[in-house]
């Protein structure tokens, strides 16, 4: 920290989120807060009430008769290509032309003078269709012979069949893992302003402004240079706004150009939940062979996912599930297959962890199976199978694990959480407590950092220094609450050696940085921090050259330090120096760029180095269940998480805490439930339960592994933090599992499916009690 004492807000110090005060006082501007120009129209989606059907026609007579309705937008109004798929051509229409693919699918939009009029009028359309049979989940889809939405992936190493034949022990099982709604506070929203000629400007809440720009251009049939997409901030994205905003941007832009008026579209919460994609639920079949000590010898896993009706991001999501099906464990022989199944449900999408959590939980289930089969503490089975250094370190995708810190990290958490003693105490407690039962689990996480689509691992930034010495920072990343802008501004402040407050953080716009990637894969700071640093370095190089020539000193005698510039014996305030540089006609603006080194990936071969590095963490949770009702609570959680050399410990801790709770919600109370007609019945907070503040662990000790440093040359040796701690929530799930197992004296692996709602816990208790 010594090198940073000179300025306020440097990297590795606790700087509040730049918008923290605005967030809590309601002064932060979101898309919905933008002042509307005179004559703004409002659009609302009309949706299907059938899961799969031939679309015959839509009668809009009653809709158009409503006073205030200006018109409707259907597939026929798409001037360009009726397709907004982020990955496949002609895979996802704005509105369908002949087939309805899921219950709640947007079929048209009503455009009216007010949002309320549009919303009510949308109900009046008469949709004529001929129902077809539907398949809602991956197993039904397989039975119905449905296709994959995208090519499956296979990862293989060693000889699974041979290893299985000779192995002394083999366990086969199936695990169902539910999906998850993003439940961002701010829902989807887009606001389009028509301009002259082809032009349109769209303000919206997307993690991926460049993609929204390209989609709007594609749909309007205009070049990308006619479209500007702006995002100041999102009220949460969590992956749900990586691709799903494309629809809303397209509808707003089509309507804005059609009527040459500004158009805003904002679904209500129920429509947001039914019409946009969620986390993929999975059905995982595993076959694990192990020796008598509990060492894994072979793993064969098949990962079938409910992808919904179109591909969207299901390819990279199901790929990432396979990339994480090892979690922290070495599989000497392994074969993993993905089955990205088409289903008649909303098209599932990115969600924090991006398929990784579904892979990790399969690995943890196999560990549990082995622990119950061998009668050992699951933590011992975990440690026995950790990736080693030098040998036993090759992943199923042939990347070497060379940076594992799990031995130390898990060892420390085991000590500080007093895991061993508490486990003994809990086993003793369970012997005497008839109704309440406890469980404890300590689970590790290893998460690969980089987009597996290698070309996504690039970023740009634009930095201006104005001649009063104030600094304007822009980069291609988007702010969704994670604190990206704060961290990047810290990096810029340090590089110029000025206080953080001198840096103006500005909205993300496709006009300043082109061809950006989604702010996703936890890589926002890694990529944009480096790009911004690159821009600053270019400006500084020019400034150093100017100073050394003008003052007649060596370049190394020009030093930026603590809001000043030292030039030989002279010391100038930063702004005075900048004014002189301006008068001497030095260019004070630069575009920066960065691309992640070392990574490569051959999907056809299933080999490469898709990840630049890994982030690690571990958590230990203790729960109590009530065996009469299935209700439970989390008594205590201890977390030790690796963020390398933290750029901002207070923000990183916030990410770890939030991710843990979101992961816990996914595995406990958040249940998506479709009825037989394919209607999502859990489409509002009344029926879909995210954790409340009161559901948090009663004792919650969260620590960053402050001794960790990224071995790779990342920004200030930090590590990505957005997604990896999501999987810390798995310790709650495994602790619940132990509490359940206690009713049958831990003889049997309870095979809980996720989410382990109180009902599922109760049914598992019941099942185990009957089997004894
Ligand atoms: N934190 C907040 N507060 N809100 C969010 O929407 N999204 C998560 C994570 N943390 C999210 C968040 C997801 S899914 C990702 S990929 C990362 O933030 C993205 O930001 P980063 O790459 O800058 O970490
Ligand atoms: N993670 C998150 N989002 C993505 C990825 C990924 O690996 N690839 C494409 N979009
Ligand atoms: Mo995060 S799921 O990569 O947006």
Coordinates of C-alpha atoms and ligand atoms in Angstrom, one line a residue, residues 207 238-240 242 350-354 480 519-522 723, ligand 3:
X207 CA -24.8 -5.3 -20.4
X238 CA -26.7 -10.6 -13.4
X239 CA -26.4 -11.9 -17.0
X240 CA -30.1 -11.3 -17.6
X242 CA -26.5 -9.7 -21.7
X350 CA -26.7 -16.0 -19.1
X351 CA -26.9 -15.9 -15.3
X352 CA -24.0 -15.3 -12.9
X353 CA -21.7 -18.2 -13.3
X354 CA -23.0 -18.9 -16.9
X480 CA -24.7 -2.8 -13.1
X519 CA -19.7 -6.8 -19.6
X520 CA -19.8 -10.4 -18.5
X521 CA -17.7 -13.5 -17.6
X522 CA -16.6 -11.4 -14.6
X723 CA -19.2 -14.6 -10.5
Ligands
LIG3 MO1 -22.4 -12.6 -16.2 S1 -23.7 -14.2 -16.3 O1 -21.3 -13.3 -17.2 O2 -23.3 -11.5 -17.1

